[in-house]
mmCIF file with all atom_site columns, C-alpha atoms in Angstrom:
data_model
loop_
_atom_site.group_PDB
_atom_site.id
_atom_site.type_symbol
_atom_site.label_atom_id
_atom_site.label_alt_id
_atom_site.label_comp_id
_atom_site.label_asym_id
_atom_site.label_entity_id
_atom_site.label_seq_id
_atom_site.pdbx_PDB_ins_code
_atom_site.Cartn_x
_atom_site.Cartn_y
_atom_site.Cartn_z
_atom_site.occupancy
_atom_site.B_iso_or_equiv
_atom_site.pdbx_formal_charge
_atom_site.auth_seq_id
_atom_site.auth_comp_id
_atom_site.auth_asym_id
_atom_site.auth_atom_id
_atom_site.pdbx_PDB_model_num
ATOM 1   C CA . ALA U 1 1   ? -4.787 10.851  18.252 1.00 82.00 ? 1   ALA U CA 1
ATOM 2   C CA . LEU U 1 2   ? -2.255 8.114   19.057 1.00 81.00 ? 2   LEU U CA 1
ATOM 3   C CA . SER U 1 3   ? 0.100  9.276   16.288 1.00 91.00 ? 3   SER U CA 1
ATOM 4   C CA . TYR U 1 4   ? -0.110 12.823  17.618 1.00 93.00 ? 4   TYR U CA 1
ATOM 5   C CA . ALA U 1 5   ? 0.591  11.644  21.169 1.00 86.00 ? 5   ALA U CA 1
ATOM 6   C CA . ILE U 1 6   ? 3.609  9.633   20.018 1.00 87.00 ? 6   ILE U CA 1
ATOM 7   C CA . GLU U 1 7   ? 4.958  12.557  17.992 1.00 94.00 ? 7   GLU U CA 1
ATOM 8   C CA . LYS U 1 8   ? 4.546  14.970  20.918 1.00 91.00 ? 8   LYS U CA 1
ATOM 9   C CA . SER U 1 9   ? 6.105  12.461  23.334 1.00 86.00 ? 9   SER U CA 1
ATOM 10  C CA . CYS U 1 10  ? 9.164  12.130  21.098 1.00 91.00 ? 10  CYS U CA 1
ATOM 11  C CA . GLU U 1 11  ? 9.485  15.918  20.837 1.00 93.00 ? 11  GLU U CA 1
ATOM 12  C CA . ILE U 1 12  ? 9.240  16.301  24.613 1.00 87.00 ? 12  ILE U CA 1
ATOM 13  C CA . LYS U 1 13  ? 11.754 13.527  25.230 1.00 87.00 ? 13  LYS U CA 1
ATOM 14  C CA . ALA U 1 14  ? 14.219 15.057  22.760 1.00 90.00 ? 14  ALA U CA 1
ATOM 15  C CA . TYR U 1 15  ? 13.816 18.451  24.421 1.00 88.00 ? 15  TYR U CA 1
ATOM 16  C CA . VAL U 1 16  ? 14.342 17.039  27.924 1.00 84.00 ? 16  VAL U CA 1
ATOM 17  C CA . VAL U 1 17  ? 17.384 14.982  26.883 1.00 85.00 ? 17  VAL U CA 1
ATOM 18  C CA . GLY U 1 18  ? 18.811 18.039  25.110 1.00 87.00 ? 18  GLY U CA 1
ATOM 19  C CA . GLN U 1 19  ? 18.421 20.114  28.270 1.00 83.00 ? 19  GLN U CA 1
ATOM 20  C CA . ASP U 1 20  ? 20.003 17.470  30.523 1.00 78.00 ? 20  ASP U CA 1
ATOM 21  C CA . GLU U 1 21  ? 22.422 15.351  28.491 1.00 75.00 ? 21  GLU U CA 1
ATOM 22  C CA . LYS U 1 22  ? 24.321 14.191  31.604 1.00 68.00 ? 22  LYS U CA 1
ATOM 23  C CA . GLU U 1 23  ? 21.124 13.121  33.417 1.00 63.00 ? 23  GLU U CA 1
ATOM 24  C CA . SER U 1 24  ? 21.737 15.397  36.386 1.00 62.00 ? 24  SER U CA 1
ATOM 25  C CA . GLY U 1 25  ? 18.181 16.452  37.123 1.00 69.00 ? 25  GLY U CA 1
ATOM 26  C CA . LEU U 1 26  ? 15.450 17.262  34.614 1.00 75.00 ? 26  LEU U CA 1
ATOM 27  C CA . ARG U 1 27  ? 15.967 14.080  32.608 1.00 77.00 ? 27  ARG U CA 1
ATOM 28  C CA . ALA U 1 28  ? 14.837 12.017  35.580 1.00 75.00 ? 28  ALA U CA 1
ATOM 29  C CA . ILE U 1 29  ? 11.245 12.987  34.777 1.00 77.00 ? 29  ILE U CA 1
ATOM 30  C CA . LEU U 1 30  ? 11.428 10.621  31.797 1.00 84.00 ? 30  LEU U CA 1
ATOM 31  C CA . ASN U 1 31  ? 11.500 7.789   34.333 1.00 87.00 ? 31  ASN U CA 1
ATOM 32  C CA . PHE U 1 32  ? 7.918  8.309   35.564 1.00 91.00 ? 32  PHE U CA 1
ATOM 33  C CA . GLY U 1 33  ? 6.600  4.805   36.311 1.00 94.00 ? 33  GLY U CA 1
ATOM 34  C CA . HIS U 1 34  ? 9.989  3.153   35.841 1.00 93.00 ? 34  HIS U CA 1
ATOM 35  C CA . THR U 1 35  ? 10.770 2.568   39.529 1.00 94.00 ? 35  THR U CA 1
ATOM 36  C CA . PHE U 1 36  ? 7.743  0.310   39.926 1.00 96.00 ? 36  PHE U CA 1
ATOM 37  C CA . GLY U 1 37  ? 8.075  -0.927  36.334 1.00 96.00 ? 37  GLY U CA 1
ATOM 38  C CA . HIS U 1 38  ? 11.635 -2.153  36.769 1.00 94.00 ? 38  HIS U CA 1
ATOM 39  C CA . ALA U 1 39  ? 10.538 -4.074  39.875 1.00 96.00 ? 39  ALA U CA 1
ATOM 40  C CA . ILE U 1 40  ? 7.811  -5.750  37.803 1.00 96.00 ? 40  ILE U CA 1
ATOM 41  C CA . GLU U 1 41  ? 10.277 -6.690  35.054 1.00 95.00 ? 41  GLU U CA 1
ATOM 42  C CA . ALA U 1 42  ? 12.834 -8.074  37.512 1.00 94.00 ? 42  ALA U CA 1
ATOM 43  C CA . GLY U 1 43  ? 10.264 -9.815  39.690 1.00 95.00 ? 43  GLY U CA 1
ATOM 44  C CA . MET U 1 44  ? 8.384  -11.452 36.827 1.00 94.00 ? 44  MET U CA 1
ATOM 45  C CA . GLY U 1 45  ? 11.521 -12.357 34.908 1.00 89.00 ? 45  GLY U CA 1
ATOM 46  C CA . TYR U 1 46  ? 12.576 -10.229 31.969 1.00 84.00 ? 46  TYR U CA 1
ATOM 47  C CA . GLY U 1 47  ? 10.401 -10.855 28.950 1.00 85.00 ? 47  GLY U CA 1
ATOM 48  C CA . GLN U 1 48  ? 7.283  -11.910 30.848 1.00 92.00 ? 48  GLN U CA 1
ATOM 49  C CA . TRP U 1 49  ? 5.984  -8.346  30.679 1.00 94.00 ? 49  TRP U CA 1
ATOM 50  C CA . LEU U 1 50  ? 7.058  -5.923  27.980 1.00 93.00 ? 50  LEU U CA 1
ATOM 51  C CA . HIS U 1 51  ? 8.901  -2.839  29.228 1.00 93.00 ? 51  HIS U CA 1
ATOM 52  C CA . GLY U 1 52  ? 5.995  -0.598  28.222 1.00 93.00 ? 52  GLY U CA 1
ATOM 53  C CA . GLU U 1 53  ? 3.507  -2.813  30.045 1.00 96.00 ? 53  GLU U CA 1
ATOM 54  C CA . ALA U 1 54  ? 5.553  -2.733  33.238 1.00 97.00 ? 54  ALA U CA 1
ATOM 55  C CA . VAL U 1 55  ? 6.014  1.038   33.009 1.00 96.00 ? 55  VAL U CA 1
ATOM 56  C CA . GLY U 1 56  ? 2.288  1.526   32.304 1.00 96.00 ? 56  GLY U CA 1
ATOM 57  C CA . ALA U 1 57  ? 1.365  -0.300  35.513 1.00 97.00 ? 57  ALA U CA 1
ATOM 58  C CA . GLY U 1 58  ? 4.219  1.557   37.237 1.00 97.00 ? 58  GLY U CA 1
ATOM 59  C CA . MET U 1 59  ? 2.809  4.910   36.127 1.00 96.00 ? 59  MET U CA 1
ATOM 60  C CA . VAL U 1 60  ? -0.498 4.000   37.753 1.00 98.00 ? 60  VAL U CA 1
ATOM 61  C CA . MET U 1 61  ? 1.321  3.144   40.990 1.00 98.00 ? 61  MET U CA 1
ATOM 62  C CA . ALA U 1 62  ? 3.395  6.342   40.827 1.00 97.00 ? 62  ALA U CA 1
ATOM 63  C CA . ALA U 1 63  ? 0.214  8.380   40.291 1.00 97.00 ? 63  ALA U CA 1
ATOM 64  C CA . HIS U 1 64  ? -1.408 6.751   43.323 1.00 97.00 ? 64  HIS U CA 1
ATOM 65  C CA . LEU U 1 65  ? 1.721  7.453   45.358 1.00 98.00 ? 65  LEU U CA 1
ATOM 66  C CA . SER U 1 66  ? 1.653  11.086  44.199 1.00 97.00 ? 66  SER U CA 1
ATOM 67  C CA . LYS U 1 67  ? -1.965 11.297  45.365 1.00 96.00 ? 67  LYS U CA 1
ATOM 68  C CA . GLU U 1 68  ? -1.192 9.682   48.735 1.00 97.00 ? 68  GLU U CA 1
ATOM 69  C CA . LEU U 1 69  ? 1.541  12.279  49.266 1.00 96.00 ? 69  LEU U CA 1
ATOM 70  C CA . GLY U 1 70  ? -0.941 15.073  48.509 1.00 95.00 ? 70  GLY U CA 1
ATOM 71  C CA . PHE U 1 71  ? 0.498  16.243  45.182 1.00 95.00 ? 71  PHE U CA 1
ATOM 72  C CA . ILE U 1 72  ? -2.511 15.412  42.972 1.00 95.00 ? 72  ILE U CA 1
ATOM 73  C CA . ASP U 1 73  ? -6.174 14.585  43.515 1.00 94.00 ? 73  ASP U CA 1
ATOM 74  C CA . GLN U 1 74  ? -8.174 11.459  42.709 1.00 96.00 ? 74  GLN U CA 1
ATOM 75  C CA . ASP U 1 75  ? -9.608 13.002  39.520 1.00 95.00 ? 75  ASP U CA 1
ATOM 76  C CA . TYR U 1 76  ? -6.079 13.407  38.162 1.00 95.00 ? 76  TYR U CA 1
ATOM 77  C CA . VAL U 1 77  ? -5.272 9.775   39.029 1.00 96.00 ? 77  VAL U CA 1
ATOM 78  C CA . ASN U 1 78  ? -8.496 8.597   37.372 1.00 97.00 ? 78  ASN U CA 1
ATOM 79  C CA . ARG U 1 79  ? -7.727 10.519  34.176 1.00 95.00 ? 79  ARG U CA 1
ATOM 80  C CA . LEU U 1 80  ? -4.188 9.151   33.993 1.00 95.00 ? 80  LEU U CA 1
ATOM 81  C CA . VAL U 1 81  ? -5.366 5.584   34.631 1.00 97.00 ? 81  VAL U CA 1
ATOM 82  C CA . HIS U 1 82  ? -8.030 5.950   31.933 1.00 97.00 ? 82  HIS U CA 1
ATOM 83  C CA . LEU U 1 83  ? -5.445 7.153   29.393 1.00 93.00 ? 83  LEU U CA 1
ATOM 84  C CA . ILE U 1 84  ? -3.039 4.312   30.200 1.00 95.00 ? 84  ILE U CA 1
ATOM 85  C CA . GLU U 1 85  ? -5.854 1.766   29.926 1.00 95.00 ? 85  GLU U CA 1
ATOM 86  C CA . LYS U 1 86  ? -7.045 3.321   26.658 1.00 93.00 ? 86  LYS U CA 1
ATOM 87  C CA . ALA U 1 87  ? -3.503 2.882   25.286 1.00 90.00 ? 87  ALA U CA 1
ATOM 88  C CA . GLY U 1 88  ? -3.896 -0.855  25.925 1.00 93.00 ? 88  GLY U CA 1
ATOM 89  C CA . LEU U 1 89  ? -1.439 -1.015  28.792 1.00 95.00 ? 89  LEU U CA 1
ATOM 90  C CA . PRO U 1 90  ? -1.987 -2.819  32.099 1.00 95.00 ? 90  PRO U CA 1
ATOM 91  C CA . ILE U 1 91  ? -3.271 -0.646  34.921 1.00 96.00 ? 91  ILE U CA 1
ATOM 92  C CA . VAL U 1 92  ? -2.824 -3.313  37.598 1.00 96.00 ? 92  VAL U CA 1
ATOM 93  C CA . GLY U 1 93  ? 0.557  -4.662  38.609 1.00 96.00 ? 93  GLY U CA 1
ATOM 94  C CA . PRO U 1 94  ? 1.264  -8.357  39.154 1.00 96.00 ? 94  PRO U CA 1
ATOM 95  C CA . VAL U 1 95  ? 1.775  -10.023 42.497 1.00 95.00 ? 95  VAL U CA 1
ATOM 96  C CA . LEU U 1 96  ? 5.482  -10.831 42.718 1.00 95.00 ? 96  LEU U CA 1
ATOM 97  C CA . ASP U 1 97  ? 5.344  -12.712 46.022 1.00 94.00 ? 97  ASP U CA 1
ATOM 98  C CA . ALA U 1 98  ? 2.183  -14.276 47.428 1.00 92.00 ? 98  ALA U CA 1
ATOM 99  C CA . GLN U 1 99  ? 3.530  -14.072 51.001 1.00 93.00 ? 99  GLN U CA 1
ATOM 100 C CA . ASP U 1 100 ? 4.949  -10.531 50.997 1.00 95.00 ? 100 ASP U CA 1
ATOM 101 C CA . ASN U 1 101 ? 4.191  -8.792  47.731 1.00 95.00 ? 101 ASN U CA 1
ATOM 102 C CA . ALA U 1 102 ? 4.885  -5.241  48.899 1.00 96.00 ? 102 ALA U CA 1
ATOM 103 C CA . GLY U 1 103 ? 8.100  -6.390  50.575 1.00 95.00 ? 103 GLY U CA 1
ATOM 104 C CA . ARG U 1 104 ? 9.282  -8.006  47.334 1.00 97.00 ? 104 ARG U CA 1
ATOM 105 C CA . TYR U 1 105 ? 8.564  -4.828  45.359 1.00 97.00 ? 105 TYR U CA 1
ATOM 106 C CA . LEU U 1 106 ? 10.503 -2.761  47.904 1.00 96.00 ? 106 LEU U CA 1
ATOM 107 C CA . GLU U 1 107 ? 13.421 -5.197  47.810 1.00 94.00 ? 107 GLU U CA 1
ATOM 108 C CA . LEU U 1 108 ? 13.604 -5.018  44.021 1.00 95.00 ? 108 LEU U CA 1
ATOM 109 C CA . MET U 1 109 ? 13.225 -1.232  43.935 1.00 95.00 ? 109 MET U CA 1
ATOM 110 C CA . ARG U 1 110 ? 16.017 -0.803  46.490 1.00 93.00 ? 110 ARG U CA 1
ATOM 111 C CA . SER U 1 111 ? 18.370 -2.749  44.222 1.00 87.00 ? 111 SER U CA 1
ATOM 112 C CA . ASP U 1 112 ? 17.461 -0.654  41.148 1.00 78.00 ? 112 ASP U CA 1
ATOM 113 C CA . LYS U 1 113 ? 20.214 1.552   39.692 1.00 71.00 ? 113 LYS U CA 1
ATOM 114 C CA . LYS U 1 114 ? 18.189 4.708   40.456 1.00 69.00 ? 114 LYS U CA 1
ATOM 115 C CA . SER U 1 115 ? 18.107 3.889   44.173 1.00 75.00 ? 115 SER U CA 1
ATOM 116 C CA . GLU U 1 116 ? 20.648 5.804   46.248 1.00 77.00 ? 116 GLU U CA 1
ATOM 117 C CA . ALA U 1 117 ? 22.163 4.092   49.302 1.00 77.00 ? 117 ALA U CA 1
ATOM 118 C CA . GLY U 1 118 ? 19.073 1.900   49.592 1.00 78.00 ? 118 GLY U CA 1
ATOM 119 C CA . GLU U 1 119 ? 16.726 4.889   49.441 1.00 89.00 ? 119 GLU U CA 1
ATOM 120 C CA . ILE U 1 120 ? 14.119 4.532   46.730 1.00 93.00 ? 120 ILE U CA 1
ATOM 121 C CA . ARG U 1 121 ? 13.596 7.737   44.781 1.00 90.00 ? 121 ARG U CA 1
ATOM 122 C CA . PHE U 1 122 ? 10.302 7.915   42.926 1.00 93.00 ? 122 PHE U CA 1
ATOM 123 C CA . VAL U 1 123 ? 9.415  10.156  40.018 1.00 92.00 ? 123 VAL U CA 1
ATOM 124 C CA . LEU U 1 124 ? 6.195  11.770  41.213 1.00 94.00 ? 124 LEU U CA 1
ATOM 125 C CA . ILE U 1 125 ? 3.805  14.248  39.623 1.00 92.00 ? 125 ILE U CA 1
ATOM 126 C CA . SER U 1 126 ? 2.175  17.357  40.978 1.00 91.00 ? 126 SER U CA 1
ATOM 127 C CA . ASP U 1 127 ? 0.495  18.776  37.912 1.00 77.00 ? 127 ASP U CA 1
ATOM 128 C CA . LYS U 1 128 ? 0.280  18.295  34.160 1.00 73.00 ? 128 LYS U CA 1
ATOM 129 C CA . GLY U 1 129 ? 3.838  18.288  32.903 1.00 68.00 ? 129 GLY U CA 1
ATOM 130 C CA . THR U 1 130 ? 5.377  18.684  36.365 1.00 82.00 ? 130 THR U CA 1
ATOM 131 C CA . ALA U 1 131 ? 7.437  15.806  37.694 1.00 85.00 ? 131 ALA U CA 1
ATOM 132 C CA . PHE U 1 132 ? 10.130 15.536  40.352 1.00 87.00 ? 132 PHE U CA 1
ATOM 133 C CA . MET U 1 133 ? 12.077 12.913  42.282 1.00 88.00 ? 133 MET U CA 1
ATOM 134 C CA . GLN U 1 134 ? 11.448 12.229  45.930 1.00 91.00 ? 134 GLN U CA 1
ATOM 135 C CA . PRO U 1 135 ? 11.629 9.327   48.385 1.00 93.00 ? 135 PRO U CA 1
ATOM 136 C CA . ALA U 1 136 ? 8.450  8.117   50.082 1.00 95.00 ? 136 ALA U CA 1
ATOM 137 C CA . PRO U 1 137 ? 7.815  6.283   53.357 1.00 95.00 ? 137 PRO U CA 1
ATOM 138 C CA . ASP U 1 138 ? 7.816  2.494   52.974 1.00 95.00 ? 138 ASP U CA 1
ATOM 139 C CA . GLU U 1 139 ? 4.413  2.164   54.633 1.00 96.00 ? 139 GLU U CA 1
ATOM 140 C CA . LEU U 1 140 ? 2.841  4.497   52.077 1.00 97.00 ? 140 LEU U CA 1
ATOM 141 C CA . VAL U 1 141 ? 4.544  2.676   49.194 1.00 97.00 ? 141 VAL U CA 1
ATOM 142 C CA . LYS U 1 142 ? 3.277  -0.651  50.573 1.00 97.00 ? 142 LYS U CA 1
ATOM 143 C CA . LYS U 1 143 ? -0.248 0.760   50.736 1.00 96.00 ? 143 LYS U CA 1
ATOM 144 C CA . VAL U 1 144 ? -0.059 1.758   47.073 1.00 97.00 ? 144 VAL U CA 1
ATOM 145 C CA . ILE U 1 145 ? 1.344  -1.626  46.027 1.00 97.00 ? 145 ILE U CA 1
ATOM 146 C CA . ASP U 1 146 ? -1.383 -3.461  47.939 1.00 95.00 ? 146 ASP U CA 1
ATOM 147 C CA . ARG U 1 147 ? -4.021 -1.317  46.206 1.00 94.00 ? 147 ARG U CA 1
ATOM 148 C CA . CYS U 1 148 ? -2.528 -1.550  42.705 1.00 94.00 ? 148 CYS U CA 1
ATOM 149 C CA . CYS U 1 149 ? -1.442 -5.189  42.395 1.00 92.00 ? 149 CYS U CA 1
ATOM 150 C CA . HIS U 1 150 ? -3.588 -8.281  41.962 1.00 83.00 ? 150 HIS U CA 1
ATOM 151 C CA . ALA U 1 151 ? -2.800 -11.942 41.407 1.00 67.00 ? 151 ALA U CA 1
ATOM 152 C CA . SER U 1 152 ? -4.997 -12.188 38.307 1.00 54.00 ? 152 SER U CA 1
ATOM 153 C CA . GLN U 1 153 ? -2.559 -10.055 36.314 1.00 46.00 ? 153 GLN U CA 1
#
């Protein structure tokens, strides 16, 4: 099953890159989980978490944010979290700052190359195979971070 999933993922990625070689729109969907994931990598220090681990936890956070914005339901989030966990990836993000964890995540995400003029653009999902980029209110993002990050990670 894992080999099949990897093969299909590579085919999908090649198709998406082929459709959007200049990264002007569609290709952004390949960054699902990366906004949170890059904050984890930068906040922990590169190499502390593997890229895939950080993106796995980031995908969980992005799914929760998609749910909070009304794009998917809790069953969809649960299924995605189960699949990420089954792949052996973390489903809980680390605490990057004991005093203001959500604030630290926001700070790091605002400095990410995908941020535009300080506005964080998240890759969100609304259905199987449907992803899009959209900003989200800081308070909602903080709520998701508080729910999805724990010091024991």
